[in-house]
Coordinates of C-alpha atoms in Angstrom, one line a residue:
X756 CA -16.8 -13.8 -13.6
X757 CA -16.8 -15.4 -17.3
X758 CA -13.4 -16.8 -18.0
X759 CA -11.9 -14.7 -21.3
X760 CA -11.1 -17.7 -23.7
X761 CA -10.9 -15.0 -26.9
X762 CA -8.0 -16.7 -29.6
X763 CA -8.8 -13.5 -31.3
X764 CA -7.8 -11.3 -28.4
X765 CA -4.5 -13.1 -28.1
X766 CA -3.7 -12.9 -31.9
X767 CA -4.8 -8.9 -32.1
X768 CA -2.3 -8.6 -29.2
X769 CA 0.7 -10.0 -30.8
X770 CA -0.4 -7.7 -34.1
X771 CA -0.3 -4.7 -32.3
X772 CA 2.5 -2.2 -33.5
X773 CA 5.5 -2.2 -30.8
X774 CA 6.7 0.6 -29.2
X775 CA 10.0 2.1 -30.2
X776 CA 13.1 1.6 -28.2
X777 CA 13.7 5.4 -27.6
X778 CA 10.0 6.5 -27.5
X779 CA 10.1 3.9 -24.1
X780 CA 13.1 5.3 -22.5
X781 CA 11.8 8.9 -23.2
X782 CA 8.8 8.0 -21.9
X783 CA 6.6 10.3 -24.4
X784 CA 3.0 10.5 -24.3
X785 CA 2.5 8.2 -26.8
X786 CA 3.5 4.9 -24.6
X787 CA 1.5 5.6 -21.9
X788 CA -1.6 5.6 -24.0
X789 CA -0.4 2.7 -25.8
X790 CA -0.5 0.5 -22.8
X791 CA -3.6 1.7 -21.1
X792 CA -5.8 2.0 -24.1
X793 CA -5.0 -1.7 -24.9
X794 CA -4.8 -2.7 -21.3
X795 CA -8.1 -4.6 -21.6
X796 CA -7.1 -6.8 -24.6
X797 CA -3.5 -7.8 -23.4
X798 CA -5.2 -9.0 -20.0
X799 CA -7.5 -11.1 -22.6
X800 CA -4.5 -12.3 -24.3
X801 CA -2.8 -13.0 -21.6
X802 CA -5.6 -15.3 -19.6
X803 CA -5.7 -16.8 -23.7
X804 CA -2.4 -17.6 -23.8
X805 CA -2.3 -19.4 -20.2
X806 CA -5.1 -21.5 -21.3
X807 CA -3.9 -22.3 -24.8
X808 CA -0.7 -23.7 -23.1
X809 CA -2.0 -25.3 -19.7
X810 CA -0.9 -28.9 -20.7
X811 CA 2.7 -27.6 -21.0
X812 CA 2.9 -24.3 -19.0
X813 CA 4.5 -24.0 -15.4
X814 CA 1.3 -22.7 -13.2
X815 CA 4.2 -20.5 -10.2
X816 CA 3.3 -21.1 -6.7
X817 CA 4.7 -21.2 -3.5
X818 CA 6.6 -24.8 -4.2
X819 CA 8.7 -22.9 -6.1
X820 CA 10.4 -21.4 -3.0
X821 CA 12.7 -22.6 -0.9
X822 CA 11.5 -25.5 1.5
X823 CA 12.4 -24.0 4.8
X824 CA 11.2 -20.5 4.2
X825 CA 7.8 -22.2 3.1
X826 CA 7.6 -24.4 6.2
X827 CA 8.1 -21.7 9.0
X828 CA 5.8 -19.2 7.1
X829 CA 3.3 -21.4 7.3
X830 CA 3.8 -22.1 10.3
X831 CA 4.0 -18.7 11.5
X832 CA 0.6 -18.0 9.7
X833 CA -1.1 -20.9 11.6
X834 CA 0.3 -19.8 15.0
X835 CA 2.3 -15.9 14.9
X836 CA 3.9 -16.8 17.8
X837 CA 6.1 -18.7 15.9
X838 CA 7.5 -15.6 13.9
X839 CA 11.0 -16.1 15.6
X840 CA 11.8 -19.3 13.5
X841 CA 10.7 -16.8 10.8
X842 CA 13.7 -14.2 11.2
X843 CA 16.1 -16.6 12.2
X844 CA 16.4 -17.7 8.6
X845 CA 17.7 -13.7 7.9
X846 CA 21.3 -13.1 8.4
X847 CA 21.9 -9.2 9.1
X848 CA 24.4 -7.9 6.7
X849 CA 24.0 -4.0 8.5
X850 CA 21.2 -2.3 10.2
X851 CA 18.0 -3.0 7.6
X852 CA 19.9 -5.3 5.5
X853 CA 19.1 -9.1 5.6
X854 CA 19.7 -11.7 3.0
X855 CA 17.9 -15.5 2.9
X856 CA 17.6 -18.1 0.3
X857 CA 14.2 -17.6 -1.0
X858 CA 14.0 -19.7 -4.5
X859 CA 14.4 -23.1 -4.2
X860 CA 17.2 -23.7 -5.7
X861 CA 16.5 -27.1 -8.0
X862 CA 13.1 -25.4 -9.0
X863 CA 14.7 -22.2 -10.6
X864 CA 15.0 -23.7 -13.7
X865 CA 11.2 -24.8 -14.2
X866 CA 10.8 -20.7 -13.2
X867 CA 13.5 -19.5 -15.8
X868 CA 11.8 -21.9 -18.3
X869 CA 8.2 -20.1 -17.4
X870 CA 9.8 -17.1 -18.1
X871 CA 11.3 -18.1 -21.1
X872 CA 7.8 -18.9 -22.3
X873 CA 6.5 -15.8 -21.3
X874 CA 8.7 -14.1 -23.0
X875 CA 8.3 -16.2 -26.4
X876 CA 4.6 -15.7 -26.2
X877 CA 4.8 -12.6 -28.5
X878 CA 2.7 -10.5 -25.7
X879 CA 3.3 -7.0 -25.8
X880 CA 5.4 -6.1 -22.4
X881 CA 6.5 -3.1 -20.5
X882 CA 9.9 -3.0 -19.3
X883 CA 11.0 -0.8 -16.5
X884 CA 11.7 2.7 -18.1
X885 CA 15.3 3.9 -17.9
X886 CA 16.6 0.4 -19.2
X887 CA 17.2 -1.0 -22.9
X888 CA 14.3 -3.3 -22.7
X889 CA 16.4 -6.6 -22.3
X890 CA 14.7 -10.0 -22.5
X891 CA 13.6 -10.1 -18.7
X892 CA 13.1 -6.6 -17.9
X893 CA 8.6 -7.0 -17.6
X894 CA 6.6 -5.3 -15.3
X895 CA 4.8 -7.5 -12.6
X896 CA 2.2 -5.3 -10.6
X897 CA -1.5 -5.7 -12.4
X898 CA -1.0 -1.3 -11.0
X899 CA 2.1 -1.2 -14.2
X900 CA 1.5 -0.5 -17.3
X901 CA 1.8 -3.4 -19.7
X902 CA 2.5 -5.5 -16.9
X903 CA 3.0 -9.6 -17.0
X904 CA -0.9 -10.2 -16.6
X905 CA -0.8 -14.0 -17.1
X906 CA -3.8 -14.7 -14.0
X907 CA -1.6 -17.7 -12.5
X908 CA 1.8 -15.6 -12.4
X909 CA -0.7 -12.6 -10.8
X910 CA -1.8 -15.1 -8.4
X911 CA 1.8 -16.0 -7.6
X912 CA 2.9 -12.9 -7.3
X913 CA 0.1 -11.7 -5.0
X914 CA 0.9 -15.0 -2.8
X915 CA 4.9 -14.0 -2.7
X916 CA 3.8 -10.2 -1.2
X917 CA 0.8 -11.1 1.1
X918 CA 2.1 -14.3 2.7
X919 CA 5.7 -14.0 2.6
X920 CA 7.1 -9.9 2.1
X921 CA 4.8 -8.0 4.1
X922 CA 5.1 -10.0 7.3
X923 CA 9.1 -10.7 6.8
X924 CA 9.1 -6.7 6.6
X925 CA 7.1 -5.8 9.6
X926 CA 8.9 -8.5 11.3
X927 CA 12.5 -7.7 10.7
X928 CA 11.8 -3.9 9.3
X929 CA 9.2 -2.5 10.9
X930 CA 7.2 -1.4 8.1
X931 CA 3.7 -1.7 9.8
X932 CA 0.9 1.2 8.0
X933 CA 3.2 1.7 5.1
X934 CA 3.1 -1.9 3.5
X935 CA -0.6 -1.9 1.9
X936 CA 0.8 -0.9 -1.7
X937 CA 2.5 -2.9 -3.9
X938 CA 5.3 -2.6 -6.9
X939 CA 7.1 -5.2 -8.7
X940 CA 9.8 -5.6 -11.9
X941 CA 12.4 -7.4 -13.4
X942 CA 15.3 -6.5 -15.0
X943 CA 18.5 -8.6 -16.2
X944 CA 22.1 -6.9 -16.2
X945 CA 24.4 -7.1 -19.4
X946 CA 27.8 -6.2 -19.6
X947 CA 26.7 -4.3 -23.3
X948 CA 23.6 -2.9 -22.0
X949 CA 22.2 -2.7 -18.4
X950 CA 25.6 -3.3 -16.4
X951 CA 25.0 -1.0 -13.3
X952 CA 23.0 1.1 -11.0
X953 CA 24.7 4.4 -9.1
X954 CA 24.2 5.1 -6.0
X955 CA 20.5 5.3 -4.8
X956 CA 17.6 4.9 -2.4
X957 CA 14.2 3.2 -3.1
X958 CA 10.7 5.1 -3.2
X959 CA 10.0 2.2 -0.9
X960 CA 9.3 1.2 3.1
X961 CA 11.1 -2.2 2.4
X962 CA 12.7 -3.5 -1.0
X963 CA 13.3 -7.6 -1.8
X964 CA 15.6 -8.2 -4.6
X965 CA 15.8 -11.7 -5.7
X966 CA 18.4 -13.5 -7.3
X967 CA 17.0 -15.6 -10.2
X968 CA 19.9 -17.1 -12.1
X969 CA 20.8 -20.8 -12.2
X970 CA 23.5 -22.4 -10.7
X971 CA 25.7 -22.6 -13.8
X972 CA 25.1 -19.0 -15.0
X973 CA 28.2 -17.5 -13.3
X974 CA 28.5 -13.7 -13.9
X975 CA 31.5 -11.7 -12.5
X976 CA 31.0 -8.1 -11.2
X977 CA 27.6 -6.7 -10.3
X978 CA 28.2 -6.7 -6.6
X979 CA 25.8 -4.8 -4.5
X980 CA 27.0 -2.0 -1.9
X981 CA 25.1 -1.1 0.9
X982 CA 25.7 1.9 2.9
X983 CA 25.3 2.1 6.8
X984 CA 24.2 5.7 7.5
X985 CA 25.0 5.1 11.7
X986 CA 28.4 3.7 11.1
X987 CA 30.0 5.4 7.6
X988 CA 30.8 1.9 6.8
X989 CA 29.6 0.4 3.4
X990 CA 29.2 -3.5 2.9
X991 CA 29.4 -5.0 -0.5
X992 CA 27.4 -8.5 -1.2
X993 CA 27.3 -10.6 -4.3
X994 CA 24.0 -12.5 -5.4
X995 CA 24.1 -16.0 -5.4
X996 CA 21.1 -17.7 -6.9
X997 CA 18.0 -18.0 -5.7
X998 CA 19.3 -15.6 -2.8
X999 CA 17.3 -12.6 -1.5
X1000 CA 18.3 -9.3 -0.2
X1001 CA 15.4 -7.7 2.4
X1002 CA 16.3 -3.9 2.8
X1003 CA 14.8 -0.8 4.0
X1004 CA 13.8 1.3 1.0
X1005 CA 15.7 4.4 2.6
X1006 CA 19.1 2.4 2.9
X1007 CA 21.7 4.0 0.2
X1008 CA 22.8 1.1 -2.1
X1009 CA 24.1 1.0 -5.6
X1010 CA 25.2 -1.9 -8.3
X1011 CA 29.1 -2.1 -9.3
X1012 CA 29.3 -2.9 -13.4
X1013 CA 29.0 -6.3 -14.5
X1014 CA 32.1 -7.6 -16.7
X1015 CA 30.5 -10.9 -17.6
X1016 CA 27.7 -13.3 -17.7
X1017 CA 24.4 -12.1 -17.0
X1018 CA 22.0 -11.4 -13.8
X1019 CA 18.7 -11.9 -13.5
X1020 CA 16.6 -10.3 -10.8
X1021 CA 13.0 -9.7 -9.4
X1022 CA 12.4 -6.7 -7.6
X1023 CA 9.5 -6.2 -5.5
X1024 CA 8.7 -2.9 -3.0
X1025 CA 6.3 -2.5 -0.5
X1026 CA 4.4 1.1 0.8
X1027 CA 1.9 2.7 1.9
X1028 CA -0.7 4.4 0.0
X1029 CA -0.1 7.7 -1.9
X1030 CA 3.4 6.2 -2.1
X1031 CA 3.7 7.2 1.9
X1032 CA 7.4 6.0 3.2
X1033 CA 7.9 6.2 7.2
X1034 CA 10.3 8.7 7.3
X1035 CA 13.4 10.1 9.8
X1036 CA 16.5 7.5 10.5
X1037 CA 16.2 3.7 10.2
X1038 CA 16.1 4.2 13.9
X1039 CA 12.6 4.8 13.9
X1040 CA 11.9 1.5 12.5
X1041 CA 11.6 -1.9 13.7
X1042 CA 14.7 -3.8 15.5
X1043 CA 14.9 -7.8 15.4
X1044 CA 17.6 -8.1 17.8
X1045 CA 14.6 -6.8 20.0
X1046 CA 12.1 -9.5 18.7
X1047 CA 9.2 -10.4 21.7
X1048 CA 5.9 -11.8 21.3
X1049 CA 4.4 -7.9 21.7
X1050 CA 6.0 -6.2 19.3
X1051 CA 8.9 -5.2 17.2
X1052 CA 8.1 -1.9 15.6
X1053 CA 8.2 1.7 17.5
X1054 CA 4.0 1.6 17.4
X1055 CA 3.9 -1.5 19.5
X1056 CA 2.1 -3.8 16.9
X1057 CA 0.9 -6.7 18.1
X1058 CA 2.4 -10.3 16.7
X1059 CA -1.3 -10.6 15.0
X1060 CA -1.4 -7.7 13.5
X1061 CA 2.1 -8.3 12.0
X1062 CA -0.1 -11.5 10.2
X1063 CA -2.8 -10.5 8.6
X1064 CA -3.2 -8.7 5.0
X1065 CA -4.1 -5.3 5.0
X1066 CA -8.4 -4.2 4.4
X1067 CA -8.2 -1.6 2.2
X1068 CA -8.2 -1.5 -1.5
X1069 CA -4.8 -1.3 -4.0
X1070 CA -4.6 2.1 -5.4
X1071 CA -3.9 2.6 -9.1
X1072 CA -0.8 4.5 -8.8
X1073 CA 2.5 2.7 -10.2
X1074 CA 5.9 4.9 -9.1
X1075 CA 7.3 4.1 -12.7

């Protein structure tokens, strides 16, 4: 394939007419075409832009993650039977809740700086409908509407759900057969603007939120609640940066306001196609207290199985 190096296709893109505010968050007809009647030119733009600005643009990749999560993932997808070292690094907050350090820590701000330039690049962006289109609210599945099609952030991105998501959720969730699709956003909470998120599930098999601020960006509020259907009990978590909350998509959880400061998340889902969810109580899903070298899921998948990236093609569908 010819690589699209069209100045003209990055300077038509930042001419377009945006999309109003409330036409977004009403989600009329009109912004739907917008976005896939230009789709083609904003991916042009988009490969234009990365290339105008190699010599000073971040190119994500895996180094950007935290250095033990990197080393026994790869270690695991050299030899599976190494998955234990794997979900040791999850601590279990209640039944399909686990939480890791998944950004490196003393990288996030070389990330935070590539989003600030992705931002400034005067692209066109979707954010996630249903919030007030805040600096980092983008789209970041190629499947989205006006989604952050920059091709070494896609490659990242594709990277972060085959190598590390899918096999940390069949691993510690069970999500095996309802993992092929993916879905991806993020979205920054402001005490003025987007400062919560009532109680909810996910249209997901297995959710990862990640943390993205910087050390020094202190925010109060925004604590998370999870609720643990088998118990009645509900456990509340704060994000730290960099941190990383795995949970099944059918866990009830909701977002407390913020009061101040800002927080910056990605959030990425997994399922299966036709937006299939495994369905009945978490039960039915996969227990790492149980972890052997067989299986860890009720359909007895094998550890191999658990490694590899799924055949099929990615469907077109985008839940939002």
């Amino acid at each position: 394939m010819k690589t699209i190096t069209n100045t003209n296709a990055l300077e038509q893109a930042r001419a377009l007419k945006q999309l109003t505010r409330e036409a977004s968050l009403k989600r009329e007809p009109s912004v739907s075409h917008f976005w896939n009647s230009n789709r083609k030119l904003l991916e042009e733009a988009w490969a234009t832009w990365e290339m105008e600005n190699k010599d000073n643009l971040l190119i994500p990749d895996e180094s950007l993650l935290d250095p033990k999560l990197r080393k026994v993932i790869n270690d695991a997808w050299e030899n599976p039977e190494k998955e234990n070292a794997v979900a040791d690094l999850w601590e279990e907050i209640i039944p399909g809740v686990y939480v890791t350090q998944f950004f490196d820590v003393e990288r996030l701000a070389e990330f935070r700086k590539y989003l600030e330039d992705v931002v400034n690049s005067e692209i066109p962006k979707r954010a996630p409908y249903g919030i007030q289109l805040n600096r980092y609210g983008m789209m970041l599945d190629e499947r989205s509407e006006g989604h952050l099609a920059a091709p070494s952030f896609q490659a990242f991105y594709n990277d972060m759900m085959n190598r590390y998501m899918r096999p940390i959720a069949r691993l510690l969730l069970g999500t095996y057969g309802y993992d092929n699709q993916t879905f991806g956003f993020s979205i920054q909470y402001n005490p003025d603007k987007d400062k919560d998120l009532h109680a909810h599930t996910d249209a997901s098999a297995a959710t990862l939120n990640i943390n993205i601020n910087l050390p020094d960006e202190v925010f109060t509020g925004s604590e998370v609640d999870f609720y643990d259907k088998a118990s009645g009990k509900t456990v509340q978590t704060i994000f730290e940066p960099g941190k990383a909350i795995i949970h099944r998509g059918n866990v009830p959880h909701a977002t407390h306001p913020i009061t101040s400061g800002q927080r910056s998340n990605l959030v990425v889902w997994l399922y299966g196609d036709r937006m299939q969810v495994p369905r009945g109580s978490t039960s039915s899903y996969g227990n790492v207290n149980n972890l052997t070298s067989e299986s860890v899921t009720s359909e007895n998948i094998s550890v191999d199985e658990r490694w590899s990236v799924p055949k099929g093609t990615k469907d077109t569908f985008a839940p939002f």
